PDB file of C-alpha atoms and ligand atoms in Angstrom:
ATOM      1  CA  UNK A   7     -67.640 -23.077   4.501  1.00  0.00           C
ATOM      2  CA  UNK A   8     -70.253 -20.957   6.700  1.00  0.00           C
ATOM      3  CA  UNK A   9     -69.023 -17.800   7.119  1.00  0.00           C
ATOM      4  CA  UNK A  10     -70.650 -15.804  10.378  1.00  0.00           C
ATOM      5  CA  UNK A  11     -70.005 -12.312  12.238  1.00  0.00           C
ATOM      6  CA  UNK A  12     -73.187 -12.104  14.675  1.00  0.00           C
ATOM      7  CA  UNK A  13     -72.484 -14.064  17.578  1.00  0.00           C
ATOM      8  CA  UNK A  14     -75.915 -14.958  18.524  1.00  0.00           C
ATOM      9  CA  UNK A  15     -76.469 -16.338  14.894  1.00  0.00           C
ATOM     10  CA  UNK A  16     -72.965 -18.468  15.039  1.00  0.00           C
ATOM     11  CA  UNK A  17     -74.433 -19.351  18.911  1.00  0.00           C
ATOM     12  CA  UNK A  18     -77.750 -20.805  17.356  1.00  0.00           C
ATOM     13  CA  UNK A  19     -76.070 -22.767  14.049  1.00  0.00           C
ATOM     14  CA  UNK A  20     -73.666 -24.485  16.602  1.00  0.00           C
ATOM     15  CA  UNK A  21     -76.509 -25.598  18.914  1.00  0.00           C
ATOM     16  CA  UNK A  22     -78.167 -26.839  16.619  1.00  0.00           C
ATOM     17  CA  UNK A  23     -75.866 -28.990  14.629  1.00  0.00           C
ATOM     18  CA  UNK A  24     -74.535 -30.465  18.003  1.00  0.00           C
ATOM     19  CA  UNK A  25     -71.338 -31.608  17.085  1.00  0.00           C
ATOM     20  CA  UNK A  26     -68.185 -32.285  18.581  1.00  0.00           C
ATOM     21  CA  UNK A  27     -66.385 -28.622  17.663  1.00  0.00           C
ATOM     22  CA  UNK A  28     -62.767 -27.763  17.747  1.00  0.00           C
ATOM     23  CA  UNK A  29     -61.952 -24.238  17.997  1.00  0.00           C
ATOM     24  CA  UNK A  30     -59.173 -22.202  16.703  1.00  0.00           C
ATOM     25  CA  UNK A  31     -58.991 -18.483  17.789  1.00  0.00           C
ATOM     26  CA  UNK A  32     -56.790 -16.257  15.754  1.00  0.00           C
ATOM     27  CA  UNK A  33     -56.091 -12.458  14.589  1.00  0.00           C
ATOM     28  CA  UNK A  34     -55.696 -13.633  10.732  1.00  0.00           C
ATOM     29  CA  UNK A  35     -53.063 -13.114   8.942  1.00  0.00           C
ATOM     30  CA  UNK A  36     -53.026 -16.841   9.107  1.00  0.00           C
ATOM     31  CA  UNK A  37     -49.511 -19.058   8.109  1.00  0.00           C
ATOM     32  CA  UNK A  38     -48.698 -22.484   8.409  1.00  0.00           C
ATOM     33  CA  UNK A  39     -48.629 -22.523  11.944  1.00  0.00           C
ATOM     34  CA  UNK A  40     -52.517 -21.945  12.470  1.00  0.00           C
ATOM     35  CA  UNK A  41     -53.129 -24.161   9.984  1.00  0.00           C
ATOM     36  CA  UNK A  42     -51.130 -26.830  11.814  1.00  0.00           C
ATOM     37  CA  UNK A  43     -54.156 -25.968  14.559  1.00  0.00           C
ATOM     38  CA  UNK A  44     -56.742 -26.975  11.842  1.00  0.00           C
ATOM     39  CA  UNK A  45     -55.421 -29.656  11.145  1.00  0.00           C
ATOM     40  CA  UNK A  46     -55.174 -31.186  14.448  1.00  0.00           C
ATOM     41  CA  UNK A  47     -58.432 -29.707  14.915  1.00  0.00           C
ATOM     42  CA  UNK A  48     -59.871 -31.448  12.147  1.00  0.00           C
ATOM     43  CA  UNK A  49     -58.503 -35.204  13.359  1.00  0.00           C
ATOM     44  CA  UNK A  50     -59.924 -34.672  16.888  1.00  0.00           C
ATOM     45  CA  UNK A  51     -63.333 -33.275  15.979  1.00  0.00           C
ATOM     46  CA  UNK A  52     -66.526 -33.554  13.459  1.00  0.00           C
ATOM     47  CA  UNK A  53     -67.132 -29.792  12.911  1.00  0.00           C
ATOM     48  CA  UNK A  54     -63.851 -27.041  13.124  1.00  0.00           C
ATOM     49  CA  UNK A  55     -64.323 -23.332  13.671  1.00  0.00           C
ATOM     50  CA  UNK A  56     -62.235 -20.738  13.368  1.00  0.00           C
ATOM     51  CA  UNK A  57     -62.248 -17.180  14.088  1.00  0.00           C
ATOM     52  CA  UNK A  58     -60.127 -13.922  13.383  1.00  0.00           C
ATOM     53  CA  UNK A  59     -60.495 -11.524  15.318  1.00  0.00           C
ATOM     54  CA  UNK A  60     -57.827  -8.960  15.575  1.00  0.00           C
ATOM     55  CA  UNK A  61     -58.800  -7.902  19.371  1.00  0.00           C
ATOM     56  CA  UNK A  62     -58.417  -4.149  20.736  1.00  0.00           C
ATOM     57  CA  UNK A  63     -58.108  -4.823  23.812  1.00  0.00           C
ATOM     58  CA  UNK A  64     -55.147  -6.772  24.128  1.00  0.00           C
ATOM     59  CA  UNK A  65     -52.803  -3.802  22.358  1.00  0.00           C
ATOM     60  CA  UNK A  66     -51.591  -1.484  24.870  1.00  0.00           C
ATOM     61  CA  UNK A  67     -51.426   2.082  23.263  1.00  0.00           C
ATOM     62  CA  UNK A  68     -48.727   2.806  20.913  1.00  0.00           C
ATOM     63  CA  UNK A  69     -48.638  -0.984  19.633  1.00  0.00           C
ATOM     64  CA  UNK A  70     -49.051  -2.195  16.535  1.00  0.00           C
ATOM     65  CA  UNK A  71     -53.141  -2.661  16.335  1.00  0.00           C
ATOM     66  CA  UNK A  72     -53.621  -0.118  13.590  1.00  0.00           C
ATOM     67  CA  UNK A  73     -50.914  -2.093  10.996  1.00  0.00           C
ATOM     68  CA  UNK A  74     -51.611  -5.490  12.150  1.00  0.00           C
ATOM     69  CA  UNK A  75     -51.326  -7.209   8.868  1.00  0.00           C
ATOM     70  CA  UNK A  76     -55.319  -7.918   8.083  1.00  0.00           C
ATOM     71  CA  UNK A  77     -55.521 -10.495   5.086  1.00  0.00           C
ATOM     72  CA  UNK A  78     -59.479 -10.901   4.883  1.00  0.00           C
ATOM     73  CA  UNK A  79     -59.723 -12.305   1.755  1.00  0.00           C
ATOM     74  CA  UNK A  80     -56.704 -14.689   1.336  1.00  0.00           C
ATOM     75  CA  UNK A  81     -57.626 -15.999   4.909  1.00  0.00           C
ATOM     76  CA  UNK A  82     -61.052 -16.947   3.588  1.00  0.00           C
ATOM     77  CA  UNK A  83     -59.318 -18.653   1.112  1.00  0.00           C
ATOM     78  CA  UNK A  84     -57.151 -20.614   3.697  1.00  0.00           C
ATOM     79  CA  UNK A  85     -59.550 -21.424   5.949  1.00  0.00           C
ATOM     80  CA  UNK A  86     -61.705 -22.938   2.566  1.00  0.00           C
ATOM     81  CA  UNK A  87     -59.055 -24.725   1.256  1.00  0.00           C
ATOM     82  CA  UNK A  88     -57.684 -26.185   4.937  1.00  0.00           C
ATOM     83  CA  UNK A  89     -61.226 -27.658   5.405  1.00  0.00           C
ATOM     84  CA  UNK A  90     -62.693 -25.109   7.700  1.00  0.00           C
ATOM     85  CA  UNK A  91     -66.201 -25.499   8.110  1.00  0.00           C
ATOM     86  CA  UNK A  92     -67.416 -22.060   9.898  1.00  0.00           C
ATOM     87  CA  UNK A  93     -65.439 -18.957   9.720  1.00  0.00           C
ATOM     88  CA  UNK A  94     -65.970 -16.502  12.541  1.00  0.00           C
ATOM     89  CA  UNK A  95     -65.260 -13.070  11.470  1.00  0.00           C
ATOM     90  CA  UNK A  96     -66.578 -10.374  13.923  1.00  0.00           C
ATOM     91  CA  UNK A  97     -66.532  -7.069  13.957  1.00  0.00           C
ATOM     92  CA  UNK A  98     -65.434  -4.809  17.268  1.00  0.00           C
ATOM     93  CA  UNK A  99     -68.813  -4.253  18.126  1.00  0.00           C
ATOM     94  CA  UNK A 100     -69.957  -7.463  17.591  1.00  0.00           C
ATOM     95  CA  UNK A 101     -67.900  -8.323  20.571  1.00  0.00           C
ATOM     96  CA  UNK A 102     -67.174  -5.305  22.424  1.00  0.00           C
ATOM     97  CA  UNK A 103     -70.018  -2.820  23.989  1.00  0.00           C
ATOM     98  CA  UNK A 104     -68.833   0.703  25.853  1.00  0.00           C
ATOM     99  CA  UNK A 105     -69.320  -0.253  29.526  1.00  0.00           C
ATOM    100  CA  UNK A 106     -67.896  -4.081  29.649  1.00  0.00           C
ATOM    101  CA  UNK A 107     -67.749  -6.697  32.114  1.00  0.00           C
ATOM    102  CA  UNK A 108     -63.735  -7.819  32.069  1.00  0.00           C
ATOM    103  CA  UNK A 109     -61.675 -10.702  32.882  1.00  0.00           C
ATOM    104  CA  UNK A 110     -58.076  -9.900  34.884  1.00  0.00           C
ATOM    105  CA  UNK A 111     -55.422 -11.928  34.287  1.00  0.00           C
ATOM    106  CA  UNK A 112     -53.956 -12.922  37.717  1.00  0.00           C
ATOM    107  CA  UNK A 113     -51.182 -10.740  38.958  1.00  0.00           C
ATOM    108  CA  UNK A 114     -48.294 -12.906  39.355  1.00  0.00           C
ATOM    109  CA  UNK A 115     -48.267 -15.064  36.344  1.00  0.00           C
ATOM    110  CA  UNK A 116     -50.388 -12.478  34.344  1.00  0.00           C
ATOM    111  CA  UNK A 117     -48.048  -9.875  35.252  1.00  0.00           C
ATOM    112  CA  UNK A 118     -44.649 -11.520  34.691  1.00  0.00           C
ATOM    113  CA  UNK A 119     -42.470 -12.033  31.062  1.00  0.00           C
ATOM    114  CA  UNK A 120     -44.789 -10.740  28.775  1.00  0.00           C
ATOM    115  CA  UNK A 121     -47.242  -9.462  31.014  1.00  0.00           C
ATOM    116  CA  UNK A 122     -44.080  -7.303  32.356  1.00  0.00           C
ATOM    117  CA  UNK A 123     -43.440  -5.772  29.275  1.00  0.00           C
ATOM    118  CA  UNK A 124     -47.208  -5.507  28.463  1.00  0.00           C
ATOM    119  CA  UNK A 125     -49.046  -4.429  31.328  1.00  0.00           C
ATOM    120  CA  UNK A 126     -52.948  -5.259  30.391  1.00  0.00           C
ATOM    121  CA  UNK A 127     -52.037  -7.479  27.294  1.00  0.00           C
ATOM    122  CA  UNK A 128     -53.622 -10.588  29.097  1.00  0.00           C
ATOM    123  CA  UNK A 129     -56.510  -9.039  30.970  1.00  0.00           C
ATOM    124  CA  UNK A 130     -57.721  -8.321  26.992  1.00  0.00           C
ATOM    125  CA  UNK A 131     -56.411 -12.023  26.025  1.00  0.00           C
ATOM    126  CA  UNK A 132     -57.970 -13.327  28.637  1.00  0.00           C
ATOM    127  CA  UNK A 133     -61.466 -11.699  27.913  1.00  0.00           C
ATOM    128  CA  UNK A 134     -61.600 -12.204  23.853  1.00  0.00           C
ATOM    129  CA  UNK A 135     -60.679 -15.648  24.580  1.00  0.00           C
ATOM    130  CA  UNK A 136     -63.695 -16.118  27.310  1.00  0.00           C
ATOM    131  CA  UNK A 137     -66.290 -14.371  24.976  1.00  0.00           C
ATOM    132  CA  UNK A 138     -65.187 -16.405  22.095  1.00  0.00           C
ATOM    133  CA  UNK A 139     -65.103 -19.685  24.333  1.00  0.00           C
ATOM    134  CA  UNK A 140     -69.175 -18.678  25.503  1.00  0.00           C
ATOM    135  CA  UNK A 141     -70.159 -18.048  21.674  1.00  0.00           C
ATOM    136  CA  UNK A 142     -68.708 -21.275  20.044  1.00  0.00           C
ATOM    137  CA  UNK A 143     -68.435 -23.445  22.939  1.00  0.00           C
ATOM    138  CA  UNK A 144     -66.191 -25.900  21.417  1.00  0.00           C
ATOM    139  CA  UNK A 145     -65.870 -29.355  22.967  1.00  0.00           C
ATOM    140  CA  UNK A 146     -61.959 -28.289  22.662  1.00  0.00           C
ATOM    141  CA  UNK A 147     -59.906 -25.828  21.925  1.00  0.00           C
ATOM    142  CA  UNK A 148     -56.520 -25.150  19.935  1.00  0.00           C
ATOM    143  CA  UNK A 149     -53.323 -22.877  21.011  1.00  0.00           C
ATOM    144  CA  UNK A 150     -49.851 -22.200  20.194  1.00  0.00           C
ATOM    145  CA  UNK A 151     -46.888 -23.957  22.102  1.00  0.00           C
ATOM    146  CA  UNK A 152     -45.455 -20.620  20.747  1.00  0.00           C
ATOM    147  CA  UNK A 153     -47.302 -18.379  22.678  1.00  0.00           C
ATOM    148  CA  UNK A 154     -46.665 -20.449  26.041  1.00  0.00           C
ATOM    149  CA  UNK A 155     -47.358 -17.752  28.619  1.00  0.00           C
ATOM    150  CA  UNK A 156     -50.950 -17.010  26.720  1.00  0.00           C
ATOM    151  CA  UNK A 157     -51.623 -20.861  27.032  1.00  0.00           C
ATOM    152  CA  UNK A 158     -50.539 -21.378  30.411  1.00  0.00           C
ATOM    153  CA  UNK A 159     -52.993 -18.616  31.337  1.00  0.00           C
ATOM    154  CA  UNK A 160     -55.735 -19.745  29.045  1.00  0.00           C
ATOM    155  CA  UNK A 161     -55.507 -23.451  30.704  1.00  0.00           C
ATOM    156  CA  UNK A 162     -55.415 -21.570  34.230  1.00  0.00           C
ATOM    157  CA  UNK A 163     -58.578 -19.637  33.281  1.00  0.00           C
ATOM    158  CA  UNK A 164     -60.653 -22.779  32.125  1.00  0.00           C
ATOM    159  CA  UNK A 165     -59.561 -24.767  35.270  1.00  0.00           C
ATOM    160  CA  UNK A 166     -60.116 -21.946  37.878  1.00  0.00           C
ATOM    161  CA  UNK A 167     -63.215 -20.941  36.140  1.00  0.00           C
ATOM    162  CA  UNK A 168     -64.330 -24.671  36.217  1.00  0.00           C
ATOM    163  CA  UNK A 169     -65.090 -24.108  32.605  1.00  0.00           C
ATOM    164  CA  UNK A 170     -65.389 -27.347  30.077  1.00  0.00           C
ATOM    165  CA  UNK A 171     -63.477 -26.857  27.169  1.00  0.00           C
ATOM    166  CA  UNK A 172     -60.186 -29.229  26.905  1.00  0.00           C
ATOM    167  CA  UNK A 173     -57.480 -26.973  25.752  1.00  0.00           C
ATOM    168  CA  UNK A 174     -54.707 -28.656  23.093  1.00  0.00           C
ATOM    169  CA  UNK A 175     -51.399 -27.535  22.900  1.00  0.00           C
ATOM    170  CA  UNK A 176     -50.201 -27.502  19.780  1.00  0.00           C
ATOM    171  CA  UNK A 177     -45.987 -27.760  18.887  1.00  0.00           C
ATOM    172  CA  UNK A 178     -44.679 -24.335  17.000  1.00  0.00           C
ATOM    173  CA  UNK A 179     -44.546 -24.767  13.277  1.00  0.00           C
ATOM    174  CA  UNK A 180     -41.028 -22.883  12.324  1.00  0.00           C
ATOM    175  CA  UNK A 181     -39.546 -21.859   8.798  1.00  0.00           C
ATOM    176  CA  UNK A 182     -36.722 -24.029   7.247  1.00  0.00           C
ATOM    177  CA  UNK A 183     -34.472 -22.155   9.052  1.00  0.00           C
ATOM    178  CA  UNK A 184     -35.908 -22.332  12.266  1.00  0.00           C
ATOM    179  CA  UNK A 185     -37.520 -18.814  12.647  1.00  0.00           C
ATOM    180  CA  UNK A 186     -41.112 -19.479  14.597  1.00  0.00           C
ATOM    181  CA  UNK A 187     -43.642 -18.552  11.815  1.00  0.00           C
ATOM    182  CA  UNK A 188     -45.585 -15.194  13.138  1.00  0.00           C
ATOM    183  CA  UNK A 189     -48.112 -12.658  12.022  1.00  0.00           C
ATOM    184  CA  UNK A 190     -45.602  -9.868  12.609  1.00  0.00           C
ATOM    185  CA  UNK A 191     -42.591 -11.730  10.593  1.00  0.00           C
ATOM    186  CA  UNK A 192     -43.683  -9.259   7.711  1.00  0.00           C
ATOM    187  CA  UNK A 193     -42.732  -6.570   9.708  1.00  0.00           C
ATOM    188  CA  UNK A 194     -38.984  -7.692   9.367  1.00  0.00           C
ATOM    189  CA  UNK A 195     -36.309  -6.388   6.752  1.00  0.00           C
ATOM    190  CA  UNK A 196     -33.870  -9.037   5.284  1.00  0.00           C
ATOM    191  CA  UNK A 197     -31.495  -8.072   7.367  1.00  0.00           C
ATOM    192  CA  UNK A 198     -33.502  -8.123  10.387  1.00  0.00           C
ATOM    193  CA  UNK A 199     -34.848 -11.769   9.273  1.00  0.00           C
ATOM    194  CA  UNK A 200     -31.320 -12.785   9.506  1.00  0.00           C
ATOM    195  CA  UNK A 201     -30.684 -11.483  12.896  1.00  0.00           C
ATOM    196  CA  UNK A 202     -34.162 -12.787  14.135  1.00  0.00           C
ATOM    197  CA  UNK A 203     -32.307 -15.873  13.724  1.00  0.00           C
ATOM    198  CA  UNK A 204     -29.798 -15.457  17.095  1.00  0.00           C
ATOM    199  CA  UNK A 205     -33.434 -16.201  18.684  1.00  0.00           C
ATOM    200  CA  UNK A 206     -33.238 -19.930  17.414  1.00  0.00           C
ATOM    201  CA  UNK A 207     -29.697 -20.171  18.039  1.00  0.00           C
ATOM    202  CA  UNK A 208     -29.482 -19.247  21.539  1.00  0.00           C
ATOM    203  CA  UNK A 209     -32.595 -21.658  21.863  1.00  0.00           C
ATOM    204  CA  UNK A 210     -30.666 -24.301  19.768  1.00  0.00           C
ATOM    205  CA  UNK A 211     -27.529 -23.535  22.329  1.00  0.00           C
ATOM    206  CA  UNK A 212     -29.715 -24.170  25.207  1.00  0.00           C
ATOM    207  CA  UNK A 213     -31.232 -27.526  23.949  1.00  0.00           C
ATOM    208  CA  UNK A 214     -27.266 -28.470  23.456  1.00  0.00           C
ATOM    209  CA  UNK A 215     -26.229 -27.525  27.201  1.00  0.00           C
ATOM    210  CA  UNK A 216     -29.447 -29.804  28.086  1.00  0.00           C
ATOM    211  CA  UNK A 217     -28.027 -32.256  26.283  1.00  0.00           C
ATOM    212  CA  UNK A 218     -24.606 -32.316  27.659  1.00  0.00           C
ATOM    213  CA  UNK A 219     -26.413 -32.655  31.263  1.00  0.00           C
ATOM    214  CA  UNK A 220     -25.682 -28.709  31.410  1.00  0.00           C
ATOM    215  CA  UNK A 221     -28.858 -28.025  33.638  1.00  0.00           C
ATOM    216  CA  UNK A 222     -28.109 -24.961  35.407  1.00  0.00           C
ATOM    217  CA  UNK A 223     -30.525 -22.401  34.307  1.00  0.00           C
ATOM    218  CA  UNK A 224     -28.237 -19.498  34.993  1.00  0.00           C
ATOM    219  CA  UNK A 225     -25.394 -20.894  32.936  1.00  0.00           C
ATOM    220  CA  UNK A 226     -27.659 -21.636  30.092  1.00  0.00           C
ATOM    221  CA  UNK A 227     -29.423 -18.181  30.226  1.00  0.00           C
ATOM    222  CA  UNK A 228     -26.097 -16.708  30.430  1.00  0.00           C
ATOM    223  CA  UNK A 229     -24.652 -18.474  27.694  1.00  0.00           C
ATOM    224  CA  UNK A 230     -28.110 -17.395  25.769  1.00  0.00           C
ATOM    225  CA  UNK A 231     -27.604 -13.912  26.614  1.00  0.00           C
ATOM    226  CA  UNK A 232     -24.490 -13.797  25.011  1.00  0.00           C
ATOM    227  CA  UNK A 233     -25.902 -15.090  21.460  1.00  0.00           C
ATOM    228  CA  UNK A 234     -28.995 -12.738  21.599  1.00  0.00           C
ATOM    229  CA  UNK A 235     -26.588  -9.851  22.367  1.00  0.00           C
ATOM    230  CA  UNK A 236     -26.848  -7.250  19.764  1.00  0.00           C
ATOM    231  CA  UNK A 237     -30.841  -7.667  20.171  1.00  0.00           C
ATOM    232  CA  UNK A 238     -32.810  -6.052  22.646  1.00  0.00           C
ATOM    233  CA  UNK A 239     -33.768  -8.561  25.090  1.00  0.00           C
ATOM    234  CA  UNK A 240     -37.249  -8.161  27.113  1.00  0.00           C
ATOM    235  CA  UNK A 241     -36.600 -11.916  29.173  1.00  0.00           C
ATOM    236  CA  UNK A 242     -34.536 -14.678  28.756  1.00  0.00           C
ATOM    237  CA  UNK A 243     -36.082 -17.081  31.373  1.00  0.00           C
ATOM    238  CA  UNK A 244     -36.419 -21.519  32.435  1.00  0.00           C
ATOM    239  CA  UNK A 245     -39.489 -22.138  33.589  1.00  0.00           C
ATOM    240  CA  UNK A 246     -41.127 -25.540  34.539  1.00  0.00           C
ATOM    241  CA  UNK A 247     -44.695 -26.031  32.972  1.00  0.00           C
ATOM    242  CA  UNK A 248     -46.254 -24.349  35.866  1.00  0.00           C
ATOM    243  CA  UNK A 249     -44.668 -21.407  35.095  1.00  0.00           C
ATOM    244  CA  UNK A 250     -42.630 -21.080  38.280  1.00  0.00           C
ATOM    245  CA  UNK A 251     -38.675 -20.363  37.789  1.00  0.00           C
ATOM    246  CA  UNK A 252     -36.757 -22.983  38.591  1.00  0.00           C
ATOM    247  CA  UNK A 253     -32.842 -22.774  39.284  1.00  0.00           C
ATOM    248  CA  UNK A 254     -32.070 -26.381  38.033  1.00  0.00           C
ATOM    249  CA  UNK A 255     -33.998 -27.561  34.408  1.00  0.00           C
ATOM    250  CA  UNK A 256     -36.458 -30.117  35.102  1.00  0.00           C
ATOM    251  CA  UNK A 257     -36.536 -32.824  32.120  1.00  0.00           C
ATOM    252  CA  UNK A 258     -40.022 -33.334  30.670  1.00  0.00           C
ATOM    253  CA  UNK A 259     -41.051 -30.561  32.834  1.00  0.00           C
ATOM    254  CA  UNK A 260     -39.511 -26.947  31.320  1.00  0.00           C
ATOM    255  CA  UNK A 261     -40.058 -24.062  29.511  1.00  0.00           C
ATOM    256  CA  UNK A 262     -36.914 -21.879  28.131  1.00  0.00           C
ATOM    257  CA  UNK A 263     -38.650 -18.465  26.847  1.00  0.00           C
ATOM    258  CA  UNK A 264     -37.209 -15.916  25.335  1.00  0.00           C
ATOM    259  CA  UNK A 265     -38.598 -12.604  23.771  1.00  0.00           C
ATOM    260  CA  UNK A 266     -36.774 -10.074  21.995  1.00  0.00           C
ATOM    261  CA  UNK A 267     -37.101  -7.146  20.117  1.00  0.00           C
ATOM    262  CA  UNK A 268     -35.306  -7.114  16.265  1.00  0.00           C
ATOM    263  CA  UNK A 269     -35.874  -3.492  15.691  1.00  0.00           C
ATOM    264  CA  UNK A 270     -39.488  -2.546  16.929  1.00  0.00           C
ATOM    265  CA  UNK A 271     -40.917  -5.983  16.425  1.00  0.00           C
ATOM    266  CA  UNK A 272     -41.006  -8.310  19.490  1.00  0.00           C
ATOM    267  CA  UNK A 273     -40.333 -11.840  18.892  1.00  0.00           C
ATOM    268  CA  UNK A 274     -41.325 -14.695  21.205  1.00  0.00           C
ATOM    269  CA  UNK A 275     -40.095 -18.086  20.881  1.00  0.00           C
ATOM    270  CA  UNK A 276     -39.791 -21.140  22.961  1.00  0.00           C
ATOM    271  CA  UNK A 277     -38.572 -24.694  23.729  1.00  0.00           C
ATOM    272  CA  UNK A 278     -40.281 -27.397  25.574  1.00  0.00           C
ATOM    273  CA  UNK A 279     -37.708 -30.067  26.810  1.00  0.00           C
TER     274      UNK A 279
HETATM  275  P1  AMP B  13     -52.405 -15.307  16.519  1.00  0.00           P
HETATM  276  O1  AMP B  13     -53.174 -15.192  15.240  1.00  0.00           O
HETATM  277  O2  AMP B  13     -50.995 -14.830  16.419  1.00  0.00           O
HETATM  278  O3  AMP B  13     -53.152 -14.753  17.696  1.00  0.00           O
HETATM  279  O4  AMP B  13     -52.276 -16.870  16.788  1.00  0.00           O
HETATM  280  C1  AMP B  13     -53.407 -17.699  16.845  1.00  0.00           C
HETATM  281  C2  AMP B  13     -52.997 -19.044  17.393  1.00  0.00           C
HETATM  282  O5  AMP B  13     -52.004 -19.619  16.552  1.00  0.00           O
HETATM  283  C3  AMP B  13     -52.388 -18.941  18.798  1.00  0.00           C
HETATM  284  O6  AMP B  13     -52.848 -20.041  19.573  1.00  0.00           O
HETATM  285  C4  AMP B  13     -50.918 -19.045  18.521  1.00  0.00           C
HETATM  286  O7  AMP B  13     -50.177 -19.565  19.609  1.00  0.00           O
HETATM  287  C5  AMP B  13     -50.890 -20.009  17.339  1.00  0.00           C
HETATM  288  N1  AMP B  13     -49.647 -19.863  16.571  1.00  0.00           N
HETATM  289  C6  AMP B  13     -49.067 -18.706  16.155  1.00  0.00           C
HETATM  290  N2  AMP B  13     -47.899 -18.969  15.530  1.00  0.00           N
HETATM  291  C7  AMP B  13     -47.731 -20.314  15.568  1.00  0.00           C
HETATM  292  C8  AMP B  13     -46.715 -21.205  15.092  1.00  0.00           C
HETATM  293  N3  AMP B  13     -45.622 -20.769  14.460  1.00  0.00           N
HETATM  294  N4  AMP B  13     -46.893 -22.535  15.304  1.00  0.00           N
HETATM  295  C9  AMP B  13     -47.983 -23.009  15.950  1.00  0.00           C
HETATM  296  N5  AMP B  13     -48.978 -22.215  16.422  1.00  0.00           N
HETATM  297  C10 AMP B  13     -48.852 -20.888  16.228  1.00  0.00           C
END
């Protein structure tokens, strides 16, 4: 596995190997769940990079950048033993100067769910993602299911920016139990582990209603509201895949998103139906 951190020397070694590449973009700390990236990387492409990054700009102040878990040496290891074949592993100022050009995420989708809670968070997503995008470009590249709102607006950026990456969903790899895997899962007690769990039961509870031909979003949010209760909830919302809200769940063409906090740690999670 090469391993690079100057992007003009990662820019030249991918030129000139001219390959088909699949990217993965991460912030380390890496779990099953980017690995599931890899792997799909790996079947769809000759040459996989990844990178870790742990980006600035997308913290707002008083977030967690400082004691995001960093695991530098046993995500080497990962990447090596997953099949990796170039590691990306910049530093800030390999990516960031003082007086920066910046993306914006657009202000209705960018600025809604997430983007309500964190003002900012995807004007910095969106830029990391377009520098990294320009320094590898990969013939495609790899996100979450998990993180729906950051891959609608990563597939919105590449389309409206006429860019030529193909993006690739990828399904949420989840514990035994059902908890999402996540970076910031070490942040949790026991205790808090177990009630990080309401999050997949009041997900489960919706994909039950759905089931049952229950299809009214506000019956199924309510009904969702009332398992997530004791946590604090930022949004409990049914989307369809454009990321419009929709009053009656579309089949094959919904989102149900929920993020809450379990003590200071926000959790995302998701279903697809
Ligand atoms: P992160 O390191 O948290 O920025 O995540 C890097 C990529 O991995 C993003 O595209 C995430 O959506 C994806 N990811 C994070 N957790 C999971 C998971 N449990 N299953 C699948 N993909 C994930």
């Amino acid at each position: 596995m090469k391993i690079f951190s100057n992007p003009q020397e990662l820019k030249i070694y991918l030129k000139e190997i001219d390959k088909t590449v699949g990217f993965v973009p991460t912030m380390g700390a890496l779990h099953e769940g980017h690995i599931s990236l890899v792997k799909k990387a790996k079947e769809q492409n000759e040459v996989v990079v990844v990178s870790i990054f742990v980006n600035p700009t997308q913290f707002l102040k008083g977030e967690d950048f400082e004691k995001y878990p960093r695991k530098d040496e046993a995500d080497k290891q990962i990447c090596k033993l997953s099949g990796v074949d170039v590691l990306f592993f910049p530093q800030a100022e390999d990516i960031y100067t003082d007086d920066e050009v910046s993306l914006n995420a657009p202000r209705i989708r960018g600025f809604v769910l997430e983007g309500n809670s964190r003002p900012s968070h995807f004007d910095g997503v969106l830029t990391v993602v377009m520098k990294l995008l320009n320094i590898v470009n990969p013939t495609r590249a790899y996100f979450g299911k998990k993180d729906a709102q950051q891959l609608n607006l990563i597939s919105l950026m590449v389309k409206q920016l006429f860019m030529s990456v193909e993006i690739v969903p990828v399904d949420t790899v989840r514990e035994k139990d059902g908890l999402a895997l996540s970076s910031r899962n070490v942040y949790l007690s026991s205790p808090q582990r177990k009630e990080a769990l309401k999050i997949v039961s009041s997900l489960h509870s919706a994909g039950m209603m759905v089931s049952k031909n229950i299809l009214n979003s506000e019956l199924i949010t309510n009904e969702m509201r009332k398992i997530l209760a004791p946590l604090e909830i930022s949004y409990v919302e049914i989307l369809n895949r454009d990321f419009q809200k929709i009053e009656i769940l579309e089949i094959g063409n919904s989102v149900i998103l929920v993020e809450a906090k379990v003590g200071v740690t926000r959790l995302l999670d998701n279903i697809w139906l």
